[in-house]
Coordinates of C-alpha atoms in Angstrom, one line a residue:
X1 CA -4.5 34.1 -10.0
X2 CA -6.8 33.1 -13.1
X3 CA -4.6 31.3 -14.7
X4 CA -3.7 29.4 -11.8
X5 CA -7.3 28.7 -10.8
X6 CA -8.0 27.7 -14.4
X7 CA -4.9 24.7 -14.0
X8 CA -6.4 24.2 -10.6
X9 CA -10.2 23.6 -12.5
X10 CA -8.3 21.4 -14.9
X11 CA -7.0 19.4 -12.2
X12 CA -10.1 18.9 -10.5
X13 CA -11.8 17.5 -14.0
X14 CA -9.3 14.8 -13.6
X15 CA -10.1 14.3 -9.9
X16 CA -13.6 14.0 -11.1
X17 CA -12.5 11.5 -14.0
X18 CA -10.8 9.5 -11.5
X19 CA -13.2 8.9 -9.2
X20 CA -15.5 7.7 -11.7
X21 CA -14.1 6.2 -14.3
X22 CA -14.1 2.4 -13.0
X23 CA -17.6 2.4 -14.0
X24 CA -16.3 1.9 -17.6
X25 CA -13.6 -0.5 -16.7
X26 CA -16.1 -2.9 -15.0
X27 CA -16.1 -5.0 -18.1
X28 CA -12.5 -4.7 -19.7
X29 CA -10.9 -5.2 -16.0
X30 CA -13.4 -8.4 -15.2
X31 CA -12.1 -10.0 -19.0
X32 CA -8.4 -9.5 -18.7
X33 CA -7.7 -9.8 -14.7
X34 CA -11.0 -11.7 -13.1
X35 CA -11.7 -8.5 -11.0
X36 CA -15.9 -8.5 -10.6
X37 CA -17.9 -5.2 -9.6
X38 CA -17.6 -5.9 -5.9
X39 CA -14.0 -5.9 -6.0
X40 CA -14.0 -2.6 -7.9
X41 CA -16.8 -0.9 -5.1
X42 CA -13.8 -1.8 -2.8
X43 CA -11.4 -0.5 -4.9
X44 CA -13.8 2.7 -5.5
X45 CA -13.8 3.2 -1.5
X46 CA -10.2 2.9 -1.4
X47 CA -9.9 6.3 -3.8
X48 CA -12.8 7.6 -1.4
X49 CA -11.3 6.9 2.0
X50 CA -7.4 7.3 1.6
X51 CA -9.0 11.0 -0.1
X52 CA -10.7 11.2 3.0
X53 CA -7.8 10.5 5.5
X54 CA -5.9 13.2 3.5
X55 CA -8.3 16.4 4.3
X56 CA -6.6 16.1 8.1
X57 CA -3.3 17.0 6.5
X58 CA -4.2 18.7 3.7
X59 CA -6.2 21.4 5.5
X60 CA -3.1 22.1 7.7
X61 CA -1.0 22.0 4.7
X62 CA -3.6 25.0 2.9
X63 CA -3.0 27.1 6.1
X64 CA 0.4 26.8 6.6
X65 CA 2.3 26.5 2.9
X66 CA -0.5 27.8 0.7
X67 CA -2.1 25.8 -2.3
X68 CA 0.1 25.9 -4.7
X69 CA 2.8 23.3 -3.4
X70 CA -0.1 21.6 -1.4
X71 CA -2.0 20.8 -4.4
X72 CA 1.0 20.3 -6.9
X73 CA 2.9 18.0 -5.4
X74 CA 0.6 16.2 -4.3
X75 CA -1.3 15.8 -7.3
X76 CA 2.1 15.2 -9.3
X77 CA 3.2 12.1 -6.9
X78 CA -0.2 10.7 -6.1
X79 CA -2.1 11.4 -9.4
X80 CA 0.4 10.8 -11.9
X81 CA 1.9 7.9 -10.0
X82 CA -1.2 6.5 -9.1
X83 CA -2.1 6.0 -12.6
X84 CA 1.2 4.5 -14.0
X85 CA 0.6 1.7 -11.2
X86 CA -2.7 1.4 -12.5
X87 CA -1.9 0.8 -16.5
X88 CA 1.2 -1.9 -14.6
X89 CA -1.8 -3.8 -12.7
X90 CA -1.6 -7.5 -12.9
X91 CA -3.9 -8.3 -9.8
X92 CA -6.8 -6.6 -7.5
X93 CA -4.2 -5.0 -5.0
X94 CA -2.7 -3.5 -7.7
X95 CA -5.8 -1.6 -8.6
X96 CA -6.2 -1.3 -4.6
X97 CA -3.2 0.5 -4.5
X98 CA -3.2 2.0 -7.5
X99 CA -6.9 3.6 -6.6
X100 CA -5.5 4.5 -3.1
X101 CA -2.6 6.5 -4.3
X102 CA -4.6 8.1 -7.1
X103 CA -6.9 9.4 -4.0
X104 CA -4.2 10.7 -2.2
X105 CA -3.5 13.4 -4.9
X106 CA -6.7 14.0 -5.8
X107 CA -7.3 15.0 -2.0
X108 CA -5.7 18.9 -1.9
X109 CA -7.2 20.5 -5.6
X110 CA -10.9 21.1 -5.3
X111 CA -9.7 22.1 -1.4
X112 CA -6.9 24.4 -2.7
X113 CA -9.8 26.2 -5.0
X114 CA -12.0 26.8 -2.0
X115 CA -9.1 27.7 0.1
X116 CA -8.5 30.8 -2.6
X117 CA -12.6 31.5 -2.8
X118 CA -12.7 31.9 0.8
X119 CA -9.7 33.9 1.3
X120 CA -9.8 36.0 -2.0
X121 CA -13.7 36.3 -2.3
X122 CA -16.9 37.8 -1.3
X123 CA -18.1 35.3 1.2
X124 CA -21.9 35.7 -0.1
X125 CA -20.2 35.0 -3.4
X126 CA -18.6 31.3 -2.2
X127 CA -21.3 28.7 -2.8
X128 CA -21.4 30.4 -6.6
X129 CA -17.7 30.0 -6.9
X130 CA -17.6 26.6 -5.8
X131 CA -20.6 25.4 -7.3
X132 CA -18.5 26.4 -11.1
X133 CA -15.6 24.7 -10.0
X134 CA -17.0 21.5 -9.2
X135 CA -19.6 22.0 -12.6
X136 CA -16.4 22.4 -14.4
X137 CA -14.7 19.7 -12.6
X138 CA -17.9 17.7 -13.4
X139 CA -16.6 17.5 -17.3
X140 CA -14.1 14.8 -15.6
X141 CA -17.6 12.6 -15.3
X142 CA -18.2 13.5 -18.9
X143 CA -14.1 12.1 -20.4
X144 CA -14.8 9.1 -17.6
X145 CA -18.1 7.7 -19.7
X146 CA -18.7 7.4 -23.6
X147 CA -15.7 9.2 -24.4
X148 CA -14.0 6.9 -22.2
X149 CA -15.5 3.4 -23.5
X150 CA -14.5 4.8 -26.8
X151 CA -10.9 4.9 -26.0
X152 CA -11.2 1.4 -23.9
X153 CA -12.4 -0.5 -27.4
X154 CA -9.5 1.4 -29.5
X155 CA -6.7 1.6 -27.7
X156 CA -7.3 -0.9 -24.8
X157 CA -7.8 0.5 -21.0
X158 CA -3.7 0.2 -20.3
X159 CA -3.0 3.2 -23.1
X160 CA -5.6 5.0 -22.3
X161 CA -4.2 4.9 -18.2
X162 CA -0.6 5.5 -19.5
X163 CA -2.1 8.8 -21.0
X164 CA -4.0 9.5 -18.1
X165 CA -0.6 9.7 -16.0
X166 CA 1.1 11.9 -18.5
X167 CA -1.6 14.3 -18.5
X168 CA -1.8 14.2 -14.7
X169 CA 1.6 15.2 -14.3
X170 CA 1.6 17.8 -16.5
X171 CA -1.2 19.7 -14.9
X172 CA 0.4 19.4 -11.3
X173 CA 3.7 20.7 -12.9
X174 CA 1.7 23.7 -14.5
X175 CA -0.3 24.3 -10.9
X176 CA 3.1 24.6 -9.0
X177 CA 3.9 27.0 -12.1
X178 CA 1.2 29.3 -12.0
X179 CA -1.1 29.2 -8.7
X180 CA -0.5 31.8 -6.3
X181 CA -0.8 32.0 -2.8
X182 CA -2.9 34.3 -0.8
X183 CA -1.3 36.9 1.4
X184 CA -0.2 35.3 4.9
X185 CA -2.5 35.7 8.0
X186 CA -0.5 38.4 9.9
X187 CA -2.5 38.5 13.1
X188 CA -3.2 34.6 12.7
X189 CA -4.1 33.3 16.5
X190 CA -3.3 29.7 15.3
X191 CA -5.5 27.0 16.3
X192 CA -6.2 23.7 14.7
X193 CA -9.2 20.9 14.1
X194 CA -10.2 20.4 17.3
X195 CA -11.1 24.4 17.1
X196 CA -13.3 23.7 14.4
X197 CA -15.0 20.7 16.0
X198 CA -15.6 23.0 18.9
X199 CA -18.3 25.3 16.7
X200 CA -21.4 23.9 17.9
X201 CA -23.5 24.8 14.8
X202 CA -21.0 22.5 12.3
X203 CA -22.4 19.0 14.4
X204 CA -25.2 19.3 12.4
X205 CA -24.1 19.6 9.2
X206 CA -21.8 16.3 9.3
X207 CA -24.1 13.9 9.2
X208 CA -25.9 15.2 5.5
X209 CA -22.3 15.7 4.6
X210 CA -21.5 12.3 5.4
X211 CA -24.5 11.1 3.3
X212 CA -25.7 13.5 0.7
X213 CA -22.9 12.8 -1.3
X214 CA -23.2 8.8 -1.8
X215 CA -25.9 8.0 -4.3
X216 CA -24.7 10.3 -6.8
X217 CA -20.9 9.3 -6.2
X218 CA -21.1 5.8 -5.6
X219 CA -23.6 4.8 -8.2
X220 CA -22.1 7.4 -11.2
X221 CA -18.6 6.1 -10.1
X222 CA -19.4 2.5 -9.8
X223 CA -23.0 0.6 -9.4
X224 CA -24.0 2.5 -12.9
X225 CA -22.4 0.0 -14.7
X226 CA -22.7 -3.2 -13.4
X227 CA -26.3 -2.1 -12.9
X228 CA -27.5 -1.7 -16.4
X229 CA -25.4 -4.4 -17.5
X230 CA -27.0 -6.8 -14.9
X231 CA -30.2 -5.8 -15.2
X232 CA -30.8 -4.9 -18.6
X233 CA -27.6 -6.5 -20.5
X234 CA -26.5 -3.1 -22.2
X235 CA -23.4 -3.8 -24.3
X236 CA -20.4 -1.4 -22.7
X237 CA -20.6 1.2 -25.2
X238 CA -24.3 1.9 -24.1
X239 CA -23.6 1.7 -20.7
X240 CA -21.1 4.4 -21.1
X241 CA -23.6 6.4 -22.8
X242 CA -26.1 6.3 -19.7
X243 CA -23.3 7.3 -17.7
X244 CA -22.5 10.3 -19.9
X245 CA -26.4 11.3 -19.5
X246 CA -26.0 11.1 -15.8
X247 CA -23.0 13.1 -15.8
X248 CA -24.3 15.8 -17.6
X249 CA -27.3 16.1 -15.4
X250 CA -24.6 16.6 -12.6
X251 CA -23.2 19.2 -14.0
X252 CA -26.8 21.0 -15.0
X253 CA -27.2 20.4 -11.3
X254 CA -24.1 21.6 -9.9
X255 CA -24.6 24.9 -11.9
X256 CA -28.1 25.6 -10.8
X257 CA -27.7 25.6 -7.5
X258 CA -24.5 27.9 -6.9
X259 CA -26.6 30.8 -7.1
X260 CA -29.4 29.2 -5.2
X261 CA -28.7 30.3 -1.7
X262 CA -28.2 34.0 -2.8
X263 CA -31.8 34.0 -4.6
X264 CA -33.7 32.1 -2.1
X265 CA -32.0 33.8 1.1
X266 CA -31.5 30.5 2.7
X267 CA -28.9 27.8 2.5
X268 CA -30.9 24.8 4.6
X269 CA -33.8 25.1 2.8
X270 CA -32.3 24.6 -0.6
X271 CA -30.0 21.5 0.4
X272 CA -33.2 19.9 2.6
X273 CA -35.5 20.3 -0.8
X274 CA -32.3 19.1 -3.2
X275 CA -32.1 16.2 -1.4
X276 CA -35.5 15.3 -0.4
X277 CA -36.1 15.3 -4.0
X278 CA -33.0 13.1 -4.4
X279 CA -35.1 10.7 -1.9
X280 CA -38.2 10.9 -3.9
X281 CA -35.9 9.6 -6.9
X282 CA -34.3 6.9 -5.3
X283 CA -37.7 5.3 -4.2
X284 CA -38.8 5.3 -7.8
X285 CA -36.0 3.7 -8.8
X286 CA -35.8 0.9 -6.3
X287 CA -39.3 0.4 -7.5
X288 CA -39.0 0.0 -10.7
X289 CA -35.7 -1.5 -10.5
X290 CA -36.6 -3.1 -14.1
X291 CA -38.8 -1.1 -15.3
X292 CA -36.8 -0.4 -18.4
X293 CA -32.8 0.8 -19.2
X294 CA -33.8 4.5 -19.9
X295 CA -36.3 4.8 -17.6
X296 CA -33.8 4.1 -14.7
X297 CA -31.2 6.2 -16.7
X298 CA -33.4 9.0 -16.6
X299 CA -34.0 8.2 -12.4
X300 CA -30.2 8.1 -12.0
X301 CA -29.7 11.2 -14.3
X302 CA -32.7 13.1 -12.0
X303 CA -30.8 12.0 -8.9
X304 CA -27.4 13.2 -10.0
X305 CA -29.3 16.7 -10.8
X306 CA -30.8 16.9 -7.2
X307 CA -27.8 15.5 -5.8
X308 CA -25.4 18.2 -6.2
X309 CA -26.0 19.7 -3.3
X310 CA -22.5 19.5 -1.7
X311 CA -21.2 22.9 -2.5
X312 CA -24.2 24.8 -0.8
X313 CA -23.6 22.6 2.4
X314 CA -20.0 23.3 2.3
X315 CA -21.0 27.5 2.1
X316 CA -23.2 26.5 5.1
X317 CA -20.6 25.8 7.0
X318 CA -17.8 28.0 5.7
X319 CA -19.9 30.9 7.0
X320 CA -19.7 29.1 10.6
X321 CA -16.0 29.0 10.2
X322 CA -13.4 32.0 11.3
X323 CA -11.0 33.3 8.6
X324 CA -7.8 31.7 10.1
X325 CA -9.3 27.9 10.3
X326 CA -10.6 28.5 6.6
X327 CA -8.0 25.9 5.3
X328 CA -9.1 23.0 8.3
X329 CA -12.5 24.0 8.3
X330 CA -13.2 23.2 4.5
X331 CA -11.0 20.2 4.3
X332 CA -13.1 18.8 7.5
X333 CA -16.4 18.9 5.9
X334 CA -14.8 17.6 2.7
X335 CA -13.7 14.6 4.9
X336 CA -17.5 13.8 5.8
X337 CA -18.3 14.1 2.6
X338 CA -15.8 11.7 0.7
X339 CA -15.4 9.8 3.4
X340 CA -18.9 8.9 3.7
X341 CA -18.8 7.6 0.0
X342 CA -15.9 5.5 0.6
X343 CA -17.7 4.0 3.9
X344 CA -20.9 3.4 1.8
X345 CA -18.8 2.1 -0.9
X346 CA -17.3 -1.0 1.2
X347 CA -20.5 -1.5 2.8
X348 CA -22.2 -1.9 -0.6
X349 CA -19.9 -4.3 -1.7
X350 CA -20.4 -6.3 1.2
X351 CA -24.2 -5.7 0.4
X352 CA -23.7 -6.9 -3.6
X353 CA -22.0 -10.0 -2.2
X354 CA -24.5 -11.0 0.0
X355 CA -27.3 -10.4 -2.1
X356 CA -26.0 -11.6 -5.3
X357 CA -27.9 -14.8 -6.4
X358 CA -30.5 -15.9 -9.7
X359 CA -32.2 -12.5 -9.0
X360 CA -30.0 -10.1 -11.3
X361 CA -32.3 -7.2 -9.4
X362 CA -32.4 -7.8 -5.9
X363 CA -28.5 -6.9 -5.2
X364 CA -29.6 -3.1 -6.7
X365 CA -32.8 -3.3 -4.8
X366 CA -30.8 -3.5 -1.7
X367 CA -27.7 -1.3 -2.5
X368 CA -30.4 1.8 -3.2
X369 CA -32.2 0.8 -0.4
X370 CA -29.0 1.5 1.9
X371 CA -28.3 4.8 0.2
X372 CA -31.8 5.9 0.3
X373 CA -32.1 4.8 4.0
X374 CA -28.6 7.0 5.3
X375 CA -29.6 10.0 2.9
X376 CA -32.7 9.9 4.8
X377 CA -31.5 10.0 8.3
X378 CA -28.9 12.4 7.4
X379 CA -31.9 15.0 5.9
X380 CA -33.9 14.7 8.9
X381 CA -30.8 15.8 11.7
X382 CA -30.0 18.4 9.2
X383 CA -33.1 19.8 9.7
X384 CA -32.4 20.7 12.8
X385 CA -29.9 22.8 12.0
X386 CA -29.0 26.3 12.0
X387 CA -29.5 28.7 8.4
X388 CA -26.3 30.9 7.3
X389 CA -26.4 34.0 5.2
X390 CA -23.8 36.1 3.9

């Protein structure tokens, strides 16, 4: 099972990789194909929403055929196909496509690691587990900046794609290799999704899954770039290095608060702080919007720290869900919470071509302002909800 896990970790850093790395291609794709930073939000919620359409199947795939074909082939078709279309794109419904596909077999591997931590693991122990596997995943944000801009200006964005697909389909060909199943359910009573939209204390939790994920994801993945290009005209090589500080602070974030919920005896209260503090940073930043490049680095970089609060929610309501449903019940939160970024992403494109206009600031001012303002509604009906311990 560890070696399997490990190529399953490996496949989630380029699951993290790919839904962040148009952030660096803002500039190369606008130059060679036209494509501007509204297109590529859509593009961006493509990845997000065809990944969240996918849980429904995915989480009956985990409870019926296991992880390891689940997660290999579809990482195989989807994530090394999805980037061969991508290094052939001529036009923006190529990258549409190409994004939607890549989503589709992204959907099943961080899944197919929680499916094995719930089944195979202490259950006070899962928010730790999955807290390292999405910090190690997290290196993905990491390859997808500076590293990544690197590669753009030496071997132009089509190479490094065709590479990208090559790698991709090796790691799905070493998952169906080496993951292992868990034992089969012998006394499984069956049941499906709407059984796990029947547990009264998950209604709750949907709508801060829905939202707690979107400022971190959408502006790492996408409004990063454009922003401190915009606002502060930082050449591309910069920009990708205030992505890469960003996506370390995610990580930094992601590993602190795995153990959170096990020192602190509550799971609520650390995701209500974490992302009231998220709040706190996204009002500074939509206030001093110009205040300087590294300033509102350093704002993003505190928001993706207090932002990684998505494996704690998803321990909140694993503890909700029954053994046999572990599969739908994991893949359904993960729905909320990537489909909620891809919702936010379309919406903030509309939002950037609105408000674009003379004013390089107030199409960020406004894009922040909708994050802050769902994050906020989202926090206050979690609130209301029930703690979980182990």
């Amino acid at each position: 099972m560890t070696y399997g896990l490990a190529i399953l970790a490996l496949s989630y850093v380029l699951s993290q990789f790919f839904r962040a790395f148009l952030a660096v291609l803002t500039t190369p794709l606008g130059d060679e194909l036209g494509i501007g930073p509204d297109v590529l939000a859509t593009a961006s919620g493509y990845w997000f929403l065809v990944f969240a359409a996918m849980q429904i199947p995915v989480g009956w795939a985990l409870d019926t055929l296991g992880p390891r074909r689940t997660a290999g082939w579809l990482f195989l078709a989807g994530g090394g196909g999805g980037a061969v279309l991508f290094a052939l794109a001529q036009a923006p419904l190529h990258i549409h496509l190409a994004m939607g596909l890549i989503g589709m077999g992204c959907a099943p591997v961080l899944m197919a690691s929680f499916y094995i931590f719930a089944r195979e693991f202490d259950g006070a122990k899962f928010a730790t587990l999955a807290a390292l596997m999405i910090g190690i995943g997290t290196i993905g944000n990491l390859i997808s900046s500076y590293p990544l801009a690197l590669a753009v200006e030496t071997i132009g964005w089509r190479n490094a794609m065709w590479g990208l697909a090559g790698l991709s389909s090796l790691v799905a060909l070493g998952v169906l290799a080496t993951v292992r199943d868990p034992a089969k359910i012998t006394d499984n009573p069956g049941g499906s999704f709407l059984d796990v939209l029947r547990i009264p204390a998950l209604w709750l939790l949907f709508p801060i899954m829905f939202v707690n994920y979107t400022p971190v994801a959408a502006i790492r993945g996408m409004w990063i770039s454009p922003y401190l290009r915009d606002v502060f005209d930082m050449p591309l090589t910069q920009v990708g290095l205030g992505i890469l500080v960003m996506s370390l602070a995610m990580i930094v974030g992601t590993l602190t608060y795995g153990p959170l919920d096990r020192l602190l005896g509550t799971r609520k209260w650390v995701v209500v702080g974490g992302n009231g503090m998220t709040l706190a940073l996204l009002f500074v930043l939509i206030w001093q919007v110009d205040g300087g490049a590294w300033t509102s680095v350093a704002l993003m970089a505190g928001i993706g720290f207090f932002g990684a609060t998505f494996p704690v929610i998803i321990a909140h309501a694993r503890s909700f869900v029954p053994p046999h449903l572990v599969g739908r019940g994991v893949t359904l939160m993960n729905l909320f919470g990537i489909g909620g970024v891809g919702v936010m992403q379309f919406a903030s494109s509309k939002i950037y071509g609105i408000t674009s206009g003379p004013n390089t600031t107030t199409p960020y001012i406004a894009i922040f302002s909708f994050f802050a303002a769902a994050l906020l509604a989202g926090v206050l009906i979690y609130a209301l909800s029930r703690d979980s311990r182990d």
